[in-house]
Every structure is written in C-alpha cells, then in structure tokens.
Coordinates of C-alpha atoms in Angstrom, one line a residue:
X1 CA -11.4 -31.1 -20.3
X2 CA -12.7 -33.8 -18.3
X3 CA -10.2 -35.5 -15.9
X4 CA -12.2 -38.7 -16.5
X5 CA -15.1 -40.1 -18.7
X6 CA -16.4 -43.6 -19.3
X7 CA -14.5 -44.3 -22.2
X8 CA -15.9 -46.1 -25.0
X9 CA -15.1 -49.5 -26.0
X10 CA -12.1 -49.3 -28.4
X11 CA -10.8 -52.3 -30.2
X12 CA -7.5 -51.0 -31.8
X13 CA -4.2 -49.9 -29.6
X14 CA -2.1 -47.6 -31.0
X15 CA 1.1 -46.5 -30.4
X16 CA 1.6 -42.9 -28.9
X17 CA 2.2 -40.4 -31.8
X18 CA 5.1 -38.9 -32.3
X19 CA 3.7 -35.2 -33.1
X20 CA 3.1 -32.5 -30.8
X21 CA -0.6 -32.0 -30.7
X22 CA -2.4 -29.8 -28.3
X23 CA -3.4 -32.3 -25.7
X24 CA -0.3 -32.4 -24.3
X25 CA -0.6 -29.4 -22.7
X26 CA -3.4 -30.8 -20.6
X27 CA -1.8 -34.3 -19.7
X28 CA -3.1 -36.2 -22.4
X29 CA -0.7 -37.8 -25.5
X30 CA -0.8 -37.7 -29.2
X31 CA -3.4 -40.1 -31.1
X32 CA -1.7 -42.0 -33.5
X33 CA -4.8 -41.7 -35.9
X34 CA -7.9 -39.4 -36.6
X35 CA -11.0 -41.4 -35.2
X36 CA -13.2 -38.9 -33.3
X37 CA -14.4 -39.5 -30.6
X38 CA -15.2 -36.3 -29.0
X39 CA -14.8 -32.7 -29.4
X40 CA -14.6 -29.7 -27.2
X41 CA -13.4 -26.3 -27.3
X42 CA -9.8 -27.7 -26.4
X43 CA -10.3 -29.6 -29.9
X44 CA -10.9 -33.1 -31.3
X45 CA -10.4 -36.2 -28.9
X46 CA -9.9 -39.6 -29.7
X47 CA -9.1 -43.0 -27.5
X48 CA -5.9 -44.7 -27.9
X49 CA -4.7 -47.7 -25.2
X50 CA -7.8 -47.0 -23.6
X51 CA -7.0 -43.8 -22.6
X52 CA -8.0 -40.5 -24.1
X53 CA -5.6 -38.7 -27.0
X54 CA -5.7 -35.4 -29.1
X55 CA -6.0 -35.5 -32.6
X56 CA -2.9 -33.8 -34.0
X57 CA -4.9 -31.9 -36.6
X58 CA -6.1 -29.4 -34.1
X59 CA -3.0 -26.9 -33.9
X60 CA -1.4 -26.2 -30.4
X61 CA -1.6 -23.2 -28.9
X62 CA 1.0 -20.7 -29.3
X63 CA 3.3 -19.5 -26.3
X64 CA 1.8 -17.2 -24.1
X65 CA 2.7 -14.5 -21.4
X66 CA 2.3 -17.3 -18.8
X67 CA 5.2 -19.5 -19.7
X68 CA 7.7 -17.1 -18.9
X69 CA 6.1 -17.1 -15.2
X70 CA 6.4 -20.9 -14.9
X71 CA 2.8 -21.9 -16.0
X72 CA 1.4 -23.2 -19.1
X73 CA -0.9 -21.8 -21.5
X74 CA -4.8 -22.3 -21.5
X75 CA -6.1 -24.4 -24.2
X76 CA -8.2 -21.7 -26.2
X77 CA -8.6 -18.3 -25.9
X78 CA -12.2 -18.4 -24.8
X79 CA -11.3 -20.5 -21.4
X80 CA -13.3 -20.0 -17.9
X81 CA -11.2 -16.4 -15.9
X82 CA -10.9 -17.4 -12.6
X83 CA -8.2 -15.0 -11.7
X84 CA -6.8 -11.6 -13.2
X85 CA -3.6 -9.5 -12.3
X86 CA -1.5 -7.5 -14.1
X87 CA 0.5 -10.3 -15.8
X88 CA -3.3 -11.0 -17.5
X89 CA -6.1 -13.6 -17.7
X90 CA -5.8 -16.9 -15.2
X91 CA -7.6 -20.3 -16.1
X92 CA -7.3 -23.6 -14.4
X93 CA -6.5 -26.5 -16.6
X94 CA -5.2 -30.1 -16.1
X95 CA -5.2 -29.1 -12.3
X96 CA -3.1 -26.4 -12.5
X97 CA -3.0 -22.7 -13.2
X98 CA -3.0 -21.5 -17.3
X99 CA -2.7 -18.0 -19.2
X100 CA -5.6 -17.4 -21.6
X101 CA -3.4 -16.4 -25.1
X102 CA -4.8 -13.3 -26.2
X103 CA -4.1 -13.9 -29.4
X104 CA -0.2 -12.6 -29.4
X105 CA 2.9 -13.7 -27.5
X106 CA 2.8 -11.3 -24.4
X107 CA -1.2 -10.9 -24.3
X108 CA -0.9 -7.1 -24.2
X109 CA 0.5 -7.8 -20.5
X110 CA 3.5 -6.3 -19.0
X111 CA 5.7 -9.3 -19.5
X112 CA 4.9 -11.1 -16.5
X113 CA 7.6 -8.8 -14.4
X114 CA 5.7 -6.2 -12.7
X115 CA 3.4 -7.0 -9.4
X116 CA -0.1 -8.0 -9.4
X117 CA -2.4 -5.1 -9.3
X118 CA -3.5 -5.8 -5.7
X119 CA -1.4 -4.9 -2.9
X120 CA -1.8 -6.0 0.7
X121 CA -3.2 -3.2 2.8
X122 CA -2.7 -3.1 6.8
X123 CA -2.3 -5.7 9.1
X124 CA -5.7 -7.4 9.6
X125 CA -6.1 -8.7 13.4
X126 CA -8.3 -11.7 14.1
X127 CA -10.8 -10.7 17.0
X128 CA -12.8 -13.3 17.9
X129 CA -14.2 -16.6 15.7
X130 CA -12.2 -15.9 12.5
X131 CA -15.3 -17.5 10.6
X132 CA -17.4 -15.0 11.9
X133 CA -18.0 -11.5 9.4
X134 CA -15.9 -12.4 6.6
X135 CA -16.6 -13.7 3.2
X136 CA -15.6 -17.3 2.8
X137 CA -13.1 -17.6 -0.8
X138 CA -14.5 -20.1 -3.3
X139 CA -11.6 -22.9 -4.7
X140 CA -11.1 -22.0 -8.0
X141 CA -9.0 -25.6 -8.4
X142 CA -12.5 -27.4 -6.9
X143 CA -14.6 -25.1 -9.0
X144 CA -12.4 -26.4 -12.0
X145 CA -13.4 -29.9 -10.8
X146 CA -16.6 -29.6 -10.8
X147 CA -17.3 -28.3 -14.0
X148 CA -15.3 -31.5 -15.1
X149 CA -17.3 -33.5 -13.5
X150 CA -20.3 -32.0 -14.8
X151 CA -19.1 -32.6 -18.1
X152 CA -19.9 -36.2 -17.6
X153 CA -23.5 -35.9 -16.6
X154 CA -26.6 -35.9 -18.4
X155 CA -28.9 -35.7 -15.4
X156 CA -30.5 -32.1 -15.4
X157 CA -31.5 -32.2 -11.5
X158 CA -27.5 -33.8 -11.1
X159 CA -26.4 -30.8 -12.7
X160 CA -28.2 -28.0 -11.0
X161 CA -27.0 -29.7 -7.6
X162 CA -23.5 -30.3 -8.9
X163 CA -23.9 -26.0 -9.9
X164 CA -24.9 -25.3 -6.7
X165 CA -21.7 -27.2 -4.9
X166 CA -19.3 -24.2 -6.9
X167 CA -21.0 -21.7 -5.0
X168 CA -19.7 -22.9 -1.2
X169 CA -16.2 -22.7 0.4
X170 CA -13.8 -25.5 0.9
X171 CA -10.3 -25.9 1.7
X172 CA -6.9 -25.4 -0.4
X173 CA -4.9 -28.6 0.5
X174 CA -0.7 -27.7 0.3
X175 CA 0.1 -31.6 0.3
X176 CA 3.4 -31.2 -1.3
X177 CA 6.0 -28.4 -1.7
X178 CA 5.1 -28.6 -5.4
X179 CA 1.4 -27.8 -4.9
X180 CA 2.2 -25.5 -2.2
X181 CA 4.3 -23.0 -4.1
X182 CA 1.6 -23.5 -7.1
X183 CA -1.5 -22.5 -5.0
X184 CA -0.3 -20.4 -1.7
X185 CA 0.4 -17.0 -3.0
X186 CA -2.5 -17.2 -6.2
X187 CA -4.5 -18.0 -4.0
X188 CA -4.1 -15.3 -1.6
X189 CA -3.7 -12.9 -4.1
X190 CA -7.3 -14.2 -5.3
X191 CA -8.9 -13.6 -2.1
X192 CA -7.3 -10.1 -1.6
X193 CA -8.6 -9.2 -4.9
X194 CA -11.9 -10.1 -3.8
X195 CA -12.0 -7.8 -0.7
X196 CA -13.5 -4.1 -0.9
X197 CA -13.8 -1.7 1.4
X198 CA -14.7 -3.0 5.3
X199 CA -15.0 -6.7 3.9
X200 CA -12.4 -9.3 4.2
X201 CA -12.2 -12.5 2.5
X202 CA -11.2 -15.6 4.5
X203 CA -9.0 -18.3 2.9
X204 CA -8.7 -22.1 4.4
X205 CA -5.8 -24.2 3.8
X206 CA -4.5 -27.6 5.0
X207 CA -0.9 -27.8 6.0
X208 CA 0.0 -31.1 4.8
X209 CA 3.1 -32.4 4.6
X210 CA 4.9 -33.8 7.3
X211 CA 7.9 -35.9 7.3
X212 CA 6.1 -39.5 7.9
X213 CA 2.7 -37.9 6.9
X214 CA -0.4 -40.4 8.2
X215 CA 2.1 -43.2 9.5
X216 CA -0.9 -45.9 10.5
X217 CA -2.2 -45.7 6.8
X218 CA -0.7 -46.4 3.3
X219 CA -3.0 -44.4 1.0
X220 CA -2.0 -41.2 2.3
X221 CA 1.9 -41.3 2.8
X222 CA 3.5 -38.2 2.0
X223 CA 6.6 -37.0 0.2
X224 CA 9.2 -36.4 3.0
X225 CA 10.0 -39.3 5.1
X226 CA 11.0 -39.6 8.9
X227 CA 14.4 -38.7 8.9
X228 CA 16.6 -35.6 10.1
X229 CA 17.2 -34.5 6.3
X230 CA 13.3 -34.5 5.4
X231 CA 12.9 -32.4 8.7
X232 CA 15.2 -30.0 7.7
X233 CA 13.3 -29.8 4.0
X234 CA 9.7 -29.8 5.7
X235 CA 11.3 -26.6 7.5
X236 CA 13.1 -24.7 4.9
X237 CA 11.4 -25.6 1.8
X238 CA 7.7 -25.2 3.1
X239 CA 6.9 -24.1 6.3
X240 CA 9.1 -21.1 5.9
X241 CA 8.1 -20.5 2.5
X242 CA 4.2 -20.7 3.7
X243 CA 5.4 -17.9 6.2
X244 CA 6.9 -15.7 3.8
X245 CA 3.8 -15.8 1.9
X246 CA 1.5 -15.2 5.0
X247 CA 3.8 -11.9 6.4
X248 CA 3.4 -10.6 2.8
X249 CA -0.5 -10.8 2.8
X250 CA -1.2 -9.4 6.2
X251 CA -4.1 -7.7 5.6
X252 CA -6.9 -10.7 5.3
X253 CA -7.6 -13.4 7.6
X254 CA -5.8 -16.9 7.2
X255 CA -7.3 -19.9 8.6
X256 CA -4.7 -23.1 8.5
X257 CA -5.7 -26.8 9.2
X258 CA -2.8 -28.1 10.7
X259 CA -1.8 -31.8 9.8
X260 CA -4.8 -34.1 9.7
X261 CA -4.0 -37.5 11.7
X262 CA -0.5 -36.6 12.7
X263 CA -0.8 -36.3 16.5
X264 CA -4.5 -38.4 17.0
X265 CA -1.8 -41.2 15.9
X266 CA 0.5 -40.2 18.8
X267 CA -1.9 -40.6 21.0
X268 CA -3.4 -44.0 20.0
X269 CA -0.8 -45.5 17.6
X270 CA 2.5 -45.2 18.8
X271 CA 2.9 -48.6 20.5
X272 CA 1.1 -50.8 17.5
X273 CA 2.6 -49.0 14.4
X274 CA 6.0 -48.8 14.1
X275 CA 6.2 -46.0 11.4
X276 CA 4.1 -43.8 14.1
X277 CA 6.8 -44.6 16.6
X278 CA 9.4 -43.7 14.0
X279 CA 7.6 -40.5 13.0
X280 CA 7.0 -39.2 16.4
X281 CA 10.0 -37.0 16.8
X282 CA 9.4 -35.4 13.4
X283 CA 5.6 -35.2 14.0
X284 CA 6.3 -33.2 17.5
X285 CA 9.0 -31.1 16.3
X286 CA 7.5 -29.9 13.1
X287 CA 4.5 -29.0 15.0
X288 CA 6.9 -27.1 17.4
X289 CA 8.3 -25.2 14.5
X290 CA 4.9 -24.2 12.7
X291 CA 3.1 -23.3 15.7
X292 CA 6.3 -21.1 16.7
X293 CA 6.4 -19.6 13.4
X294 CA 2.5 -19.2 11.8
X295 CA 0.9 -18.8 15.9
X296 CA 2.5 -14.9 16.4
X297 CA 1.2 -14.0 12.5
X298 CA -2.1 -11.6 14.2
X299 CA -3.7 -12.2 10.6
X300 CA -3.2 -16.1 11.0
X301 CA -5.6 -18.7 13.1
X302 CA -4.4 -22.5 13.4
X303 CA -6.6 -25.3 14.3
X304 CA -4.5 -28.8 15.1
X305 CA -6.3 -31.9 14.2
X306 CA -7.8 -34.3 16.4
X307 CA -9.4 -37.2 14.6
X308 CA -13.1 -37.8 15.0
X309 CA -15.5 -39.1 17.4
X310 CA -14.7 -42.8 16.9
X311 CA -10.9 -42.4 17.0
X312 CA -10.2 -40.6 20.3
X313 CA -13.8 -40.6 21.6
X314 CA -13.1 -42.9 24.5
X315 CA -12.9 -41.9 28.4
X316 CA -8.4 -43.0 28.0
X317 CA -8.2 -41.6 24.8
X318 CA -9.3 -38.1 25.4
X319 CA -7.4 -37.5 28.7
X320 CA -4.3 -38.8 26.8
X321 CA -5.2 -36.6 24.0
X322 CA -5.1 -33.5 26.7
X323 CA -1.7 -34.2 27.7
X324 CA -0.1 -34.7 24.2
X325 CA -2.1 -32.0 22.8
X326 CA -1.3 -29.9 25.7
X327 CA 2.8 -30.3 25.6
X328 CA 2.6 -29.5 21.9
X329 CA 0.7 -26.4 21.8
X330 CA 3.4 -25.4 24.5
X331 CA 6.2 -26.2 23.3
X332 CA 5.3 -23.5 19.9
X333 CA 5.1 -20.4 22.6
X334 CA 5.5 -17.6 21.8
X335 CA 2.9 -18.6 18.8
X336 CA -1.0 -19.2 19.8
X337 CA -3.3 -22.0 18.5
X338 CA -7.2 -21.0 18.2
X339 CA -8.5 -24.7 18.5
X340 CA -8.8 -27.9 16.8
X341 CA -10.7 -29.4 14.1
X342 CA -12.3 -32.8 14.2
X343 CA -14.1 -35.0 11.1
X344 CA -11.5 -33.9 8.6
X345 CA -11.9 -36.4 5.5
X346 CA -14.4 -38.5 7.5
X347 CA -18.0 -39.4 7.7
X348 CA -19.1 -39.3 11.2
X349 CA -22.5 -37.7 11.4
X350 CA -22.7 -34.2 13.6
X351 CA -25.6 -36.2 15.6
X352 CA -26.8 -39.6 15.8
X353 CA -29.6 -40.2 18.1
X354 CA -29.5 -44.1 17.0
X355 CA -26.0 -44.5 18.7
X356 CA -26.1 -44.6 22.7
X357 CA -22.7 -45.8 24.5
X358 CA -23.0 -49.8 24.4
X359 CA -21.8 -52.7 22.4
X360 CA -22.5 -51.6 19.3
X361 CA -20.0 -48.3 19.3
X362 CA -17.5 -50.3 21.1
X363 CA -18.8 -48.9 24.4
X364 CA -17.8 -45.0 23.1
X365 CA -19.6 -42.5 25.1
X366 CA -19.2 -39.9 22.2
X367 CA -20.9 -41.8 19.3
X368 CA -21.2 -38.6 17.0
X369 CA -19.3 -35.5 16.6
X370 CA -21.3 -33.3 18.8
X371 CA -20.9 -35.2 21.7
X372 CA -17.5 -35.8 21.0
X373 CA -16.8 -31.9 20.8
X374 CA -18.6 -31.2 24.2
X375 CA -16.2 -33.8 26.0
X376 CA -13.5 -32.8 24.5
X377 CA -14.2 -28.8 24.9
X378 CA -14.4 -30.0 28.7
X379 CA -11.1 -32.5 28.7
X380 CA -8.7 -29.9 26.7
X381 CA -10.2 -26.8 29.6
X382 CA -9.0 -29.5 32.3
X383 CA -5.8 -30.0 30.2
X384 CA -4.7 -26.6 30.9
X385 CA -5.4 -25.7 27.2
X386 CA -6.0 -22.0 27.1
X387 CA -7.9 -21.6 23.8
X388 CA -10.6 -24.6 22.9
X389 CA -12.7 -23.8 19.5
X390 CA -13.7 -26.3 17.1
X391 CA -14.4 -26.5 13.4
X392 CA -16.2 -29.6 12.3
X393 CA -15.6 -31.0 8.6
X394 CA -19.2 -31.5 7.6
X395 CA -18.6 -31.9 3.6
X396 CA -19.4 -35.8 3.9
X397 CA -21.4 -36.3 7.0
X398 CA -25.2 -35.0 5.9
X399 CA -25.8 -38.9 5.9
X400 CA -25.1 -41.8 7.7
X401 CA -22.7 -44.1 5.5
X402 CA -23.1 -48.0 4.7
X403 CA -20.0 -48.6 6.9
X404 CA -20.4 -51.5 9.2
X405 CA -17.6 -50.5 11.8
X406 CA -17.2 -46.9 12.5
X407 CA -13.8 -47.2 11.7
X408 CA -14.4 -47.2 8.0
X409 CA -12.7 -44.3 6.4
X410 CA -12.1 -44.5 2.9
X411 CA -14.3 -43.9 -0.2
X412 CA -17.6 -45.1 1.8
X413 CA -20.7 -45.7 0.3
X414 CA -23.8 -44.0 1.1
X415 CA -21.9 -41.0 1.4
X416 CA -24.2 -37.3 1.5
X417 CA -22.5 -33.5 1.6
X418 CA -23.5 -32.3 5.5
X419 CA -23.7 -28.9 6.9
X420 CA -22.9 -26.2 4.7
X421 CA -19.6 -23.9 5.8
X422 CA -21.2 -21.5 8.3
X423 CA -19.7 -19.4 11.4
X424 CA -21.1 -20.3 14.7
X425 CA -23.4 -22.9 13.5
X426 CA -25.1 -24.5 16.8
X427 CA -26.7 -22.3 19.2
X428 CA -25.2 -22.8 22.8
X429 CA -21.9 -24.1 21.4
X430 CA -20.0 -20.9 21.6
X431 CA -16.9 -23.2 21.4
X432 CA -17.9 -24.3 18.1
X433 CA -16.6 -21.4 15.4
X434 CA -17.7 -23.2 12.1
X435 CA -18.9 -25.8 10.2
X436 CA -17.0 -25.6 7.1
X437 CA -16.1 -28.2 4.1
X438 CA -12.1 -29.5 4.6
X439 CA -12.3 -32.2 2.4
X440 CA -13.6 -31.8 -1.2
X441 CA -16.3 -33.9 -2.0
X442 CA -15.3 -35.9 -5.0
X443 CA -11.6 -36.3 -4.3
X444 CA -10.9 -40.1 -3.4
X445 CA -9.3 -41.1 -0.2
X446 CA -7.6 -44.0 -1.3
X447 CA -6.8 -46.6 -4.2
X448 CA -8.6 -49.7 -4.5
X449 CA -6.1 -51.4 -6.8
X450 CA -4.7 -54.2 -4.8
X451 CA -1.3 -53.9 -7.0
X452 CA -0.7 -50.2 -6.2
X453 CA 2.2 -49.2 -4.0
X454 CA -0.3 -46.9 -1.8
X455 CA -3.3 -49.2 -1.3
X456 CA -4.4 -49.5 2.0
X457 CA -6.6 -52.5 2.8
X458 CA -9.2 -50.2 4.4
X459 CA -10.2 -49.1 0.7
X460 CA -11.3 -52.5 -0.3
X461 CA -13.4 -53.1 2.3
X462 CA -17.0 -54.5 1.1
X463 CA -18.5 -50.6 2.3
X464 CA -15.8 -48.4 0.5
X465 CA -17.1 -48.0 -3.2
X466 CA -14.6 -49.1 -6.1
X467 CA -13.4 -49.0 -8.1
X468 CA -11.5 -45.8 -6.9
X469 CA -8.8 -43.6 -7.8
X470 CA -5.2 -42.6 -5.9
X471 CA -6.0 -40.2 -2.8
X472 CA -6.9 -36.8 -3.9
X473 CA -7.8 -37.7 -7.6
X474 CA -11.4 -37.1 -9.1
X475 CA -13.6 -39.8 -8.0
X476 CA -16.8 -38.8 -10.3
X477 CA -18.9 -41.6 -8.7
X478 CA -18.5 -40.7 -5.6
X479 CA -19.1 -37.1 -5.8
X480 CA -22.3 -37.8 -7.3
X481 CA -23.4 -39.9 -5.0
X482 CA -22.6 -37.5 -2.6
X483 CA -24.6 -34.6 -3.9
X484 CA -27.8 -36.7 -4.5
X485 CA -27.3 -37.4 -0.8
X486 CA -27.1 -34.2 0.5
X487 CA -28.4 -33.8 3.8
X488 CA -30.1 -31.2 3.5
X489 CA -30.7 -31.0 -0.2
X490 CA -28.8 -29.4 -2.6

C-alpha cells in the first residue's frame, strides 16, 4: 500500500471505527463508513479525517507463521517475495518485514524454530578495495519504498526511471536500536543467500545512533542523549549486538559507514554549539569502542564520515580534521579503519568547474568533492593516518541544486541522482574506493513544519522543498525531481 498519496477532498469527518480490519496491520485506521475511494490488493480504502483508512468489510488476514517470530503477516498471500528462508517467504509492508501467508497457520514451515537455509561459511577477508569484485546487495526496504512511489505515478517515462532505481544498491541505515534489530541480521541473511560459488555479495550499513547524535542540527537528532547511561546503552544494546551478528555472518563482505556528521561537528562546532560540547566525550568514547569491536573483523571495512567540501574544505578545517581523526583512529587500536566517506546526505557535485577559490565560495579551495578528497588525502597522510581511502555519496549530487549558499543541506530543490554505485570510478584516483548511494533518494532530510519538535530552520529556507515530512520519511516530490534530473540520465 502507498505510504502517501495526494488525498482527495473529503468533507465528512468521522470517528475511527472500533472494529478491527485489514488496514490496521499496515499502520492505517479502520474506516467508520463504507465510501470506497481506492481499491488495491490489500482491500478497499476510504479517507476519513484527512487520512487513509481501511473499509472493514475486507477481512483481516489470518494469523500466520511470522507472528511467532515477532513480525506481522503480510496483507496478501500474493505479496512480493523479497527473501525466503526455512521459516517461509518474507515481504515488506509498512516499512517492516512481514510473513507472506500460505493459507493456513504455520504456512507449511517448520514453526519458525529452525535455522535459515543459509549457513555462513569460511571466514572472508577483505583484500584491498572492499567494493571491487563483489556484487552489491539490493536493499529490499528501498525497493518497497520505490514500488509505493511508482503506485502514485501516471507518467510512463517517470515510472520507467523509477523502475531502474530498484536495480541499484544503497545503504541500509541502522538509525535506532529497534531498526538495527529488525534490519541487520535479516539483510545479512538476504545477502548470504545470494552468494554462490566465488561470487560475494557486499552489504553496506550505516551505523548511526551515537548519544547526542547530530549535535548541530535538529531534524536528525537521535534516540540516545549525551549522558553516561545512554552511552552504556549504545555500547551494550547497539554496538555489541551489531558485533555479534557480524561475527556470525563472517563469510561475506560488509562495509560500515560510521556515524555521519559526528566527528566533523567536533572539528567545527565545539565552541559555537553547546550541544556539541556536551556530546564530545560520547562521540570520542563511542568511536573508540566501535573501532575496537568492528575494526578487528577481517570481513568488515569501516569508513568514518568527514562531512563534505563546504564543511571541512577550508585549509584550517582540514588541518584540524587531520588531528581529530588521527586521534580517534588511534584510540580504537588494535581496530583498523579502511578510510572515510564524504558528501553523505549532501548535494555537493563531484566536479564543479564553475567554482574556484574566491568570494562566491567564501575562499574555499575545495569547492567540489573531487578537489576536497584530493586535499584530504594529502592532509590525512601528513597527519600520520595510515589507511586513507574514500567512498563518495553520489545519490543526490548529479545536478547542481538551487541552493544559494553551499551550506544548505535540507531537501534542496533542483536535486538529481548522481553517478551510479561503482568501485574505483575515477582513473588516477586509486584512493577513491567507490561512488555509492548512501542516503537513499526520496527519504526526507527533515520536516518543514515549523511547529514540529524536530524542525530545523534549514528545512524552511527558500531552496528547501516544501512541504516536507520528517527526516527519513518518504518524500515523493523530491524523489520524482531527483530521477527526472538524474545525471547520467536513468
């Protein structure tokens, strides 16, 4: 079912029905009336109180095998299959895994107690560029989001572009403890099931739940606060659990994009932003802990986030960054870090020959991501950092956006999908491991609702697309513009 649709005008406001119906399992209330607005495979839909609702004469799906595993049943036995194991066939609905019913409780499976039919093999070890000579795992959650987006389109050329988006890999964000528990192992299993013979399937995850997360912004603040108790939770309920799953699935390559925006904030915002000063201890301790845990696993490659060209591109910021990142990496010994990731969830073009060091760029010598990485490579090497390789997020930088200041970051208009995920994409830059889509196009940067608790002023700026939903929620208009403006074209 669509996550959002242009709702038609409804004049009747009615109370929510108390009777259970099929739509509740999809996150929508039951209708109190029977006026049908839309019909799909889930059932009959109405609109009440400005929201979709399910009409109760459509029976709710019977209980199925997945409920005993803590996952809901899919709304239809004909739901798209994204993954199969010994438990049964899995679909994705309402941003969650669901079990596809087979017509009877238990579904002909083994009751959900047996191990899946994929067993990790011998230890895999990265040798050089982790993105080379592997197949990229396709994120099933994003595929489901795009399917829901396509359901809202009528333009055949736009639909064709959206269909192509489902064929490219992007990162899976572990942005809460709950989401980590729901998505990490399930996707590791999915990638392992795709492996055959010498072919390895690489899965990319974003580790993103530090206490005091994103201290200089409001739209993407996390669930854990900057205090000792939440640091203990971060370690025991988040990092340790990730470590356990990574140790189990040792026969497949994994890349971790580590805590976007965190260390870059320590470089530039400690003095200006009290929340960043409060978070410093927890950012440093959290990074040391996770590098010690993950950095000794031979099948796992880590990249620390370094912001983007218009954050740390100036000479003094790069020099300070070298000291900060060198200290952080050393604190995680004996764990190793492969390198760094730039432009995560940002829009800075890979190359912009129209810009140079001058008043327009506030005298930034690195006004695009290519020049930024060239400078950072030299500076980080000079700072004594041993392994300096990069992954550039090209999910939304294919077209120069409309922003009037290069620091604008929220839901920028003029967005376009950039270069496709690819290993070693630039000749002569052997330290550039990959272009990769880290921030999924179509997922909002933050809400434009000024009354919202997580409203950030940048999301209300002139060049920020509006109205926009909360960070991470689907933003149909932004997605459509991004695929229209794709460069190279889809």
